[in-house]
Amino acid sequence: MSGPSRLRQLPLPLKALFVATFVNRAGMFVFPLLTVYLVRGKGLDPGAAGLLISVAGTGLLAGSLLSGPVCERGGRRAALLTALVLNAAGNLGLAVLDGPPWTYATPLLVALTGMGMFGPASNTLVAALTTREQRPFAYTVGYIATNLGMGVGPLLGGLAAAYSYRVMFAGDILASLLCAELIRRWIPHDGRTSVATTANPRTRRGVSAVTPQRDRPRRDRHPRHDRHHRHVRLLVLLSFFYVVPLIGLEYALPLTVTTVLHGSAGLVGVVYTINSVVVVGLGLPIEKRLRGHGVKRPLLVAGLLWTLGLCVIVLGFSLPALLLSTVVWTLGEIIASVVVPTYVADQVEERRVGRLMALGGFVLGLARLAVPAGLGALWTAEGHRAVFLVLLCAPLVGMAGFALVRTRPVAPQGVRVPGDRGGRTDGSSVEAAGGVPGGGGREVGRVGGEAG
């Protein structure tokens, strides 16, 4: 079945989520250039900027921890709207403040709390609105929408920053509010329920078929399920070592381009544009080729691609090497950013999906908390080359962990896995249908699953 045909089969609210995600990411002007803004616009040294971002990064941890409970109690739409409003409010504070460095911590904390909430809530909504066979494709489309927006946002943000940092903040805030309106209008309120929306024209204004919580079939608690959840948690936690180079490059590349290679802020947008072009052009073909390869093999290949991309930077440090490396590591990013949430959605019963998706956001938040401060201190003490050598080690550790972790085998034909909402029961789980997971983010995310 072709990509457009598969897209048409997805529920309308899910398509609205993809459009909102694109709008949100296309308007994400601030975060890719936050380090440059703090260093050039506010006069901080790289170490102080990294420390400030890391301290405020506790907002990502708080947001990821809040996302699961908010999804369960207030609904997935409520979590998405809250995330976007918090993000806009935080960026407004950053735009209007003019004081000592520590005063920027609070609005940045608020903005990052919104970023931390958005990715897990978005992934949980995808899991709730898709069948098992649709999930790898749906997560891939969402990831493409994220990166398509990322290809536009940083480029426009660089141009806005070259004109005025206030214009950069204003564009980000307006995009968050527009995204919130799209979600409010097209995604139905779900509350503490399971949304079962179809592409029926009646859902055009957000009317959906809702299955009450009490009417859903109850699953008996079984020790085997608990043991399996521990394995799922371990796999999500190991994804930390693939998130480290992503967050590290977000910190290091803007500084490398502008201070070491003496390029303009606009070149930072070019790097993100290359990343987005690769995702948009190769995301769906990669998802198709992953079918039948299980979970471990794609994750090991992702780690190898991350390693090769970082080797290009270390061995041939230059602007062309940075651009070439972006093509290589983006391929690994595509695989890892789709495999983990798909695995969680397929292997965990529906009532626990939100909390385990939030664990992915927690991993992203932990990386954002630790990596900028650590790399900032390392950059100040040893220089930029030491930073890229450390980033090179992270995917190697991740590959070793994924090689050892146990994963659940494919469900036998005719047997539903705990996370399935229905549809075919032919064993086409993540391992059979493509073996393909935040945040934020830009989501695990990529920055892509985060609020702008």
Coordinates of C-alpha atoms in Angstrom, one line a residue:
M1 CA 0.0 0.0 0.0
S2 CA 1.3 3.4 -0.9
G3 CA 2.2 6.1 1.6
P4 CA -0.8 8.4 0.6
S5 CA -3.2 5.5 0.9
R6 CA -1.8 4.6 4.4
L7 CA -2.1 8.3 5.4
R8 CA -5.7 8.5 4.3
Q9 CA -6.5 5.5 6.6
L10 CA -5.3 7.4 9.7
P11 CA -7.9 9.1 11.9
L12 CA -8.6 12.8 11.2
P13 CA -7.5 14.0 14.6
L14 CA -4.1 12.3 14.1
K15 CA -3.7 14.2 10.8
A16 CA -4.5 17.4 12.6
L17 CA -1.8 16.5 15.2
F18 CA 0.7 16.1 12.4
V19 CA -0.2 19.5 10.9
A20 CA 0.0 21.1 14.3
T21 CA 3.4 19.5 14.9
F22 CA 4.7 20.9 11.6
V23 CA 3.4 24.4 12.5
N24 CA 5.0 24.1 16.0
R25 CA 8.3 23.1 14.7
A26 CA 8.4 25.5 11.8
G27 CA 7.9 28.3 14.3
M28 CA 10.6 27.0 16.7
F29 CA 13.0 29.9 16.3
V30 CA 14.4 30.1 19.8
F31 CA 15.8 26.8 21.0
P32 CA 18.2 26.0 18.2
L33 CA 19.8 29.4 18.6
L34 CA 19.4 29.7 22.4
T35 CA 23.1 29.1 23.0
V36 CA 24.0 31.8 20.5
Y37 CA 21.4 34.2 22.0
L38 CA 22.9 33.7 25.5
V39 CA 26.5 34.0 24.4
R40 CA 26.2 36.8 21.8
G41 CA 23.0 38.6 22.8
K42 CA 23.5 38.5 26.6
G43 CA 27.3 38.2 26.8
L44 CA 27.6 34.9 28.7
D45 CA 30.6 32.7 28.2
P46 CA 30.0 29.2 26.7
G47 CA 30.3 27.5 30.1
A48 CA 27.8 29.8 31.8
A49 CA 25.4 29.4 28.9
G50 CA 25.6 25.6 29.1
L51 CA 25.1 25.7 32.9
L52 CA 22.1 28.0 32.6
I53 CA 20.5 25.7 30.0
S54 CA 21.2 22.7 32.2
V55 CA 19.7 24.2 35.3
A56 CA 16.6 25.3 33.4
G57 CA 16.5 21.8 31.9
T58 CA 14.9 20.5 35.1
G59 CA 11.8 21.9 33.4
L60 CA 12.1 19.1 30.8
L61 CA 12.2 16.5 33.6
A62 CA 9.2 18.1 35.4
G63 CA 7.3 18.3 32.1
S64 CA 7.9 14.7 31.2
L65 CA 6.9 13.6 34.7
L66 CA 3.7 15.7 34.5
S67 CA 2.7 14.5 31.1
G68 CA 1.6 11.0 32.1
P69 CA -0.6 12.0 35.0
V70 CA -2.1 14.9 33.0
C71 CA -2.9 12.6 30.1
E72 CA -4.6 10.1 32.5
R73 CA -6.6 12.7 34.4
G74 CA -7.2 15.6 32.1
G75 CA -6.7 13.9 28.7
R76 CA -4.2 14.0 26.0
R77 CA -5.5 17.1 24.4
A78 CA -5.3 19.0 27.7
A79 CA -1.7 17.9 28.1
L80 CA -0.8 19.2 24.6
L81 CA -2.6 22.5 25.1
T82 CA -0.9 23.0 28.5
A83 CA 2.5 22.3 27.0
L84 CA 2.1 24.9 24.3
V85 CA 0.7 27.6 26.6
L86 CA 3.6 27.1 29.0
N87 CA 6.1 27.2 26.1
A88 CA 4.7 30.5 24.8
A89 CA 4.6 32.0 28.3
G90 CA 8.3 31.1 28.9
N91 CA 9.5 32.5 25.6
L92 CA 7.6 35.7 26.3
G93 CA 9.5 36.0 29.6
L94 CA 12.8 35.4 27.9
A95 CA 12.0 38.1 25.3
V96 CA 11.1 40.9 27.7
L97 CA 13.6 40.2 30.5
D98 CA 16.8 42.3 30.6
G99 CA 18.8 41.5 33.8
P100 CA 21.6 39.4 35.2
P101 CA 22.1 35.8 33.8
W102 CA 20.2 34.1 36.7
T103 CA 17.0 36.0 35.9
Y104 CA 16.6 34.0 32.7
A105 CA 16.4 30.7 34.5
T106 CA 12.7 31.0 35.5
P107 CA 11.2 31.7 32.1
L108 CA 13.5 29.2 30.5
L109 CA 12.3 26.7 33.1
V110 CA 8.7 27.4 32.2
A111 CA 9.3 27.1 28.5
L112 CA 11.2 23.8 28.9
T113 CA 8.4 22.4 31.1
G114 CA 6.1 22.8 28.1
M115 CA 8.6 21.2 25.8
G116 CA 8.9 18.2 28.2
M117 CA 5.2 17.7 28.3
F118 CA 4.5 17.9 24.5
G119 CA 6.5 14.9 23.2
P120 CA 5.1 12.2 25.6
A121 CA 1.5 13.5 25.2
S122 CA 1.9 13.5 21.4
N123 CA 3.3 9.9 21.4
T124 CA 0.5 8.8 23.7
L125 CA -2.1 10.2 21.4
V126 CA -0.6 8.4 18.4
A127 CA -0.7 5.1 20.4
A128 CA -4.4 5.7 21.3
L129 CA -5.6 6.5 17.8
T130 CA -3.8 3.7 15.8
T131 CA -3.8 0.0 15.5
R132 CA -0.7 -2.0 15.9
E133 CA -0.1 -2.3 12.2
Q134 CA -0.5 1.5 11.7
R135 CA 1.9 2.6 14.5
P136 CA 5.3 2.4 12.8
F137 CA 3.9 4.4 9.8
A138 CA 2.1 6.9 12.1
Y139 CA 5.2 7.6 14.2
T140 CA 7.3 7.9 11.0
V141 CA 4.8 10.5 9.5
G142 CA 4.9 12.4 12.8
Y143 CA 8.6 12.4 12.8
I144 CA 8.7 13.6 9.2
A145 CA 6.3 16.4 10.1
T146 CA 8.5 17.4 13.0
N147 CA 11.6 17.5 10.8
L148 CA 9.9 19.2 7.9
G149 CA 9.1 22.0 10.3
M150 CA 12.7 21.8 11.7
G151 CA 14.0 22.4 8.2
V152 CA 12.1 25.7 8.0
G153 CA 12.2 26.9 11.6
P154 CA 15.9 27.3 12.4
L155 CA 16.5 28.8 9.0
L156 CA 13.8 31.4 9.5
G157 CA 15.0 31.8 13.1
G158 CA 18.5 32.5 12.0
L159 CA 17.2 35.2 9.6
A160 CA 15.0 36.6 12.4
A161 CA 17.9 36.6 14.8
A162 CA 20.1 38.4 12.3
Y163 CA 17.5 41.2 12.2
S164 CA 16.4 41.2 15.9
Y165 CA 16.2 38.6 18.7
R166 CA 12.8 40.1 19.6
V167 CA 11.4 39.1 16.2
M168 CA 12.8 35.6 16.8
F169 CA 10.9 35.3 20.1
A170 CA 7.7 36.8 18.6
G171 CA 7.6 34.2 15.8
D172 CA 8.1 31.3 18.2
I173 CA 5.3 32.5 20.5
L174 CA 2.8 33.1 17.6
A175 CA 3.6 29.6 16.3
S176 CA 2.9 28.0 19.7
L177 CA -0.4 29.8 20.0
L178 CA -1.5 28.8 16.4
C179 CA -0.6 25.2 17.1
A180 CA -2.7 25.3 20.3
E181 CA -5.6 26.6 18.3
L182 CA -5.3 23.8 15.8
I183 CA -5.2 21.2 18.5
R184 CA -8.2 22.8 20.3
R185 CA -10.3 22.9 17.1
W186 CA -9.5 19.5 15.6
I187 CA -8.5 17.1 18.3
P188 CA -11.5 16.0 20.4
H189 CA -11.6 16.2 24.2
D190 CA -10.8 12.8 25.5
G191 CA -10.7 13.2 29.3
R192 CA -10.1 10.0 31.1
T193 CA -11.3 8.0 28.1
S194 CA -10.0 6.1 25.2
V195 CA -10.6 7.9 21.9
A196 CA -11.7 5.7 19.0
T197 CA -12.0 8.2 16.3
T198 CA -12.3 7.3 12.6
A199 CA -12.0 9.2 9.4
N200 CA -15.8 9.6 9.3
P201 CA -16.9 13.1 8.1
R202 CA -18.7 13.5 11.4
T203 CA -15.3 13.9 13.2
R204 CA -14.5 16.9 11.1
R205 CA -15.3 19.2 14.0
G206 CA -13.8 17.0 16.6
V207 CA -16.8 14.7 17.2
S208 CA -15.5 11.3 18.1
A209 CA -16.6 7.9 19.3
V210 CA -15.5 7.6 22.9
T211 CA -15.2 4.4 24.8
P212 CA -15.6 5.0 28.5
Q213 CA -12.8 3.8 30.8
R214 CA -15.2 1.4 32.6
D215 CA -16.3 -0.2 29.3
R216 CA -12.9 -1.1 28.2
P217 CA -11.9 -4.8 28.6
R218 CA -9.8 -5.2 31.8
R219 CA -6.6 -7.1 31.6
D220 CA -5.6 -9.3 34.5
R221 CA -2.4 -8.3 36.3
H222 CA 0.2 -10.9 35.7
P223 CA 3.8 -11.0 36.9
R224 CA 5.0 -11.7 33.4
H225 CA 3.6 -8.3 32.3
D226 CA 5.5 -6.6 35.1
R227 CA 8.7 -8.3 34.2
H228 CA 8.2 -7.3 30.6
H229 CA 7.6 -3.7 31.6
R230 CA 11.0 -3.7 33.2
H231 CA 12.5 -4.8 29.9
V232 CA 10.6 -2.0 28.1
R233 CA 11.8 0.5 30.7
L234 CA 15.4 -0.7 30.2
L235 CA 15.2 -0.3 26.5
V236 CA 13.8 3.3 26.9
L237 CA 16.5 4.1 29.4
L238 CA 19.2 2.8 27.1
S239 CA 18.0 5.2 24.4
F240 CA 19.7 7.9 26.6
F241 CA 23.0 7.1 24.9
Y242 CA 21.5 7.9 21.5
V243 CA 19.9 11.1 22.9
V244 CA 23.2 12.4 24.3
P245 CA 24.9 13.1 20.9
L246 CA 21.7 14.7 19.6
I247 CA 21.5 17.1 22.6
G248 CA 25.3 17.5 22.4
L249 CA 25.2 18.6 18.8
E250 CA 22.4 21.0 19.5
Y251 CA 24.7 22.7 22.0
A252 CA 28.0 22.3 20.2
L253 CA 27.2 22.8 16.5
P254 CA 25.9 26.4 16.8
L255 CA 29.0 27.4 18.8
T256 CA 31.3 25.5 16.5
V257 CA 29.9 27.2 13.4
T258 CA 29.8 30.7 14.8
T259 CA 32.9 30.8 17.1
V260 CA 35.3 28.1 15.8
L261 CA 34.6 28.1 12.1
H262 CA 33.6 31.8 12.2
G263 CA 30.4 31.3 10.2
S264 CA 27.1 33.1 10.5
A265 CA 24.1 32.1 12.5
G266 CA 22.3 31.4 9.3
L267 CA 24.6 28.4 8.7
V268 CA 23.2 26.8 11.8
G269 CA 19.8 26.8 10.0
V270 CA 21.5 25.1 7.0
V271 CA 22.6 22.2 9.2
Y272 CA 19.0 21.7 10.4
T273 CA 17.7 22.0 6.9
I274 CA 20.0 19.2 5.7
N275 CA 18.7 17.1 8.7
S276 CA 15.1 17.7 7.7
V277 CA 15.7 17.0 4.0
V278 CA 17.1 13.6 4.9
V279 CA 14.3 12.8 7.2
V280 CA 11.6 13.9 4.8
G281 CA 13.2 12.1 1.8
L282 CA 14.2 8.9 3.5
G283 CA 11.9 8.5 6.5
L284 CA 9.3 6.3 4.8
P285 CA 11.7 4.2 2.7
I286 CA 13.7 3.4 5.8
E287 CA 10.5 2.5 7.7
K288 CA 9.6 0.0 4.9
R289 CA 13.1 -1.6 4.8
L290 CA 13.0 -2.1 8.6
R291 CA 10.2 -4.6 8.4
G292 CA 11.0 -8.1 9.6
H293 CA 14.3 -7.0 11.3
G294 CA 13.1 -7.1 14.9
V295 CA 14.0 -4.4 17.4
K296 CA 17.7 -5.0 18.3
R297 CA 19.1 -4.9 14.8
P298 CA 17.6 -1.5 13.8
L299 CA 18.8 0.0 17.1
L300 CA 22.3 -1.4 16.5
V301 CA 22.3 0.0 13.0
A302 CA 21.2 3.4 14.4
G303 CA 24.1 3.4 16.8
L304 CA 26.6 2.5 14.0
L305 CA 25.3 5.4 11.9
W306 CA 25.6 7.8 14.8
T307 CA 29.1 6.6 15.4
L308 CA 30.1 7.1 11.7
G309 CA 28.6 10.5 11.6
L310 CA 30.5 11.7 14.6
C311 CA 33.7 10.1 13.2
V312 CA 33.4 12.4 10.2
I313 CA 33.4 15.4 12.4
V314 CA 36.3 14.2 14.6
L315 CA 38.5 13.1 11.7
G316 CA 37.8 15.9 9.2
F317 CA 36.8 18.9 11.3
S318 CA 35.5 21.6 8.9
L319 CA 32.2 23.0 7.7
P320 CA 31.9 20.5 4.9
A321 CA 32.6 17.7 7.4
L322 CA 29.8 19.0 9.6
L323 CA 27.3 19.1 6.8
L324 CA 28.3 15.6 5.6
S325 CA 28.1 14.2 9.1
T326 CA 24.6 15.5 9.4
V327 CA 23.5 13.3 6.5
V328 CA 25.0 10.2 8.2
W329 CA 23.8 10.6 11.8
T330 CA 20.4 11.7 10.7
L331 CA 19.8 8.2 9.3
G332 CA 20.5 6.8 12.7
E333 CA 18.3 9.4 14.3
I334 CA 15.4 8.3 12.0
I335 CA 15.6 4.7 13.1
A336 CA 15.9 5.3 16.8
S337 CA 13.3 8.0 17.0
V338 CA 10.6 5.7 15.5
V339 CA 11.6 2.3 17.1
V340 CA 11.3 3.2 20.8
P341 CA 7.8 4.7 21.0
T342 CA 6.4 2.1 18.6
Y343 CA 7.8 -0.7 20.8
V344 CA 6.3 0.9 23.9
A345 CA 2.9 1.4 22.3
D346 CA 2.8 -2.2 21.0
Q347 CA 4.1 -4.0 24.1
V348 CA 2.4 -2.2 27.0
E349 CA -1.3 -2.2 27.9
E350 CA -3.1 1.0 27.1
R351 CA -3.5 2.3 30.6
R352 CA 0.3 2.4 31.1
V353 CA 1.3 3.8 27.7
G354 CA 1.2 7.4 28.9
R355 CA 3.6 6.8 31.8
L356 CA 6.1 4.8 29.7
M357 CA 6.0 7.4 27.0
A358 CA 6.7 10.0 29.7
L359 CA 9.8 7.9 30.6
G360 CA 11.1 8.7 27.1
G361 CA 10.5 12.3 27.8
F362 CA 12.3 11.9 31.1
V363 CA 15.3 10.5 29.3
L364 CA 15.3 13.5 27.0
G365 CA 15.0 15.9 29.9
L366 CA 17.8 14.1 31.8
A367 CA 20.1 14.5 28.7
R368 CA 19.2 18.2 28.4
L369 CA 19.9 18.7 32.1
A370 CA 23.3 17.0 32.1
V371 CA 24.8 17.3 28.6
P372 CA 25.0 21.1 28.1
A373 CA 26.5 21.8 31.5
G374 CA 29.0 18.9 31.1
L375 CA 30.0 19.9 27.5
G376 CA 30.2 23.5 28.5
A377 CA 32.7 22.8 31.3
L378 CA 34.6 20.4 29.0
W379 CA 34.7 23.0 26.2
T380 CA 36.0 25.7 28.6
A381 CA 38.7 23.4 29.9
E382 CA 39.8 21.3 26.9
G383 CA 38.3 22.9 23.8
H384 CA 35.8 21.8 21.1
R385 CA 37.7 18.7 20.0
A386 CA 37.3 17.0 23.4
V387 CA 33.5 17.7 23.2
F388 CA 33.1 15.8 20.0
L389 CA 35.3 12.9 21.2
V390 CA 33.0 12.5 24.2
L391 CA 29.9 12.6 21.9
L392 CA 31.5 9.9 19.8
C393 CA 31.7 7.5 22.8
A394 CA 28.0 7.8 23.7
P395 CA 26.5 5.7 20.8
L396 CA 29.1 3.1 21.3
V397 CA 27.9 2.6 24.9
G398 CA 24.3 2.5 23.6
M399 CA 25.1 -0.2 21.1
A400 CA 26.7 -2.4 23.8
G401 CA 23.6 -1.9 26.0
F402 CA 21.1 -2.7 23.2
A403 CA 23.1 -5.8 22.2
L404 CA 22.6 -7.2 25.7
V405 CA 19.0 -6.1 26.5
R406 CA 16.2 -8.7 26.2
T407 CA 13.2 -7.8 24.0
R408 CA 9.8 -9.5 23.7
P409 CA 9.4 -11.8 20.7
V410 CA 6.7 -11.3 18.1
A411 CA 3.2 -12.2 19.3
P412 CA 1.9 -15.5 17.8
Q413 CA -0.8 -15.2 15.1
G414 CA -4.2 -14.5 16.5
V415 CA -2.9 -13.2 19.8
R416 CA -3.1 -9.5 20.8
V417 CA -0.2 -7.9 22.5
P418 CA -1.1 -5.7 25.5
G419 CA -0.9 -2.4 23.8
D420 CA -3.1 -3.2 20.8
R421 CA -6.4 -1.3 20.4
G422 CA -7.7 -3.7 17.8
G423 CA -7.2 -4.2 14.1
R424 CA -5.4 -7.3 12.7
T425 CA -4.1 -9.8 15.1
D426 CA -1.8 -11.5 12.8
G427 CA 1.4 -10.9 14.8
S428 CA 2.2 -7.8 12.9
S429 CA 3.7 -6.2 16.0
V430 CA 6.7 -3.9 16.0
E431 CA 9.0 -6.7 15.3
A432 CA 7.0 -8.1 12.4
A433 CA 5.8 -4.8 10.9
G434 CA 9.0 -3.0 10.9
G435 CA 10.7 -3.4 14.3
V436 CA 10.6 0.2 14.3
P437 CA 10.5 4.4 19.6
G438 CA 10.2 11.6 24.0
G439 CA 10.3 14.4 24.3
G440 CA 12.0 17.0 22.6
G441 CA 12.0 17.2 21.3
R442 CA 13.4 18.0 19.1
E443 CA 11.2 15.6 21.5
V444 CA 12.5 10.1 22.3
G445 CA 12.9 12.2 20.7
R446 CA 14.0 14.3 18.7
V447 CA 13.5 17.7 19.4
G448 CA 10.7 16.9 17.1
G449 CA 8.3 15.7 19.7
E450 CA 8.6 18.9 21.7
A451 CA 6.7 22.0 21.9
G452 CA 8.2 24.9 20.1

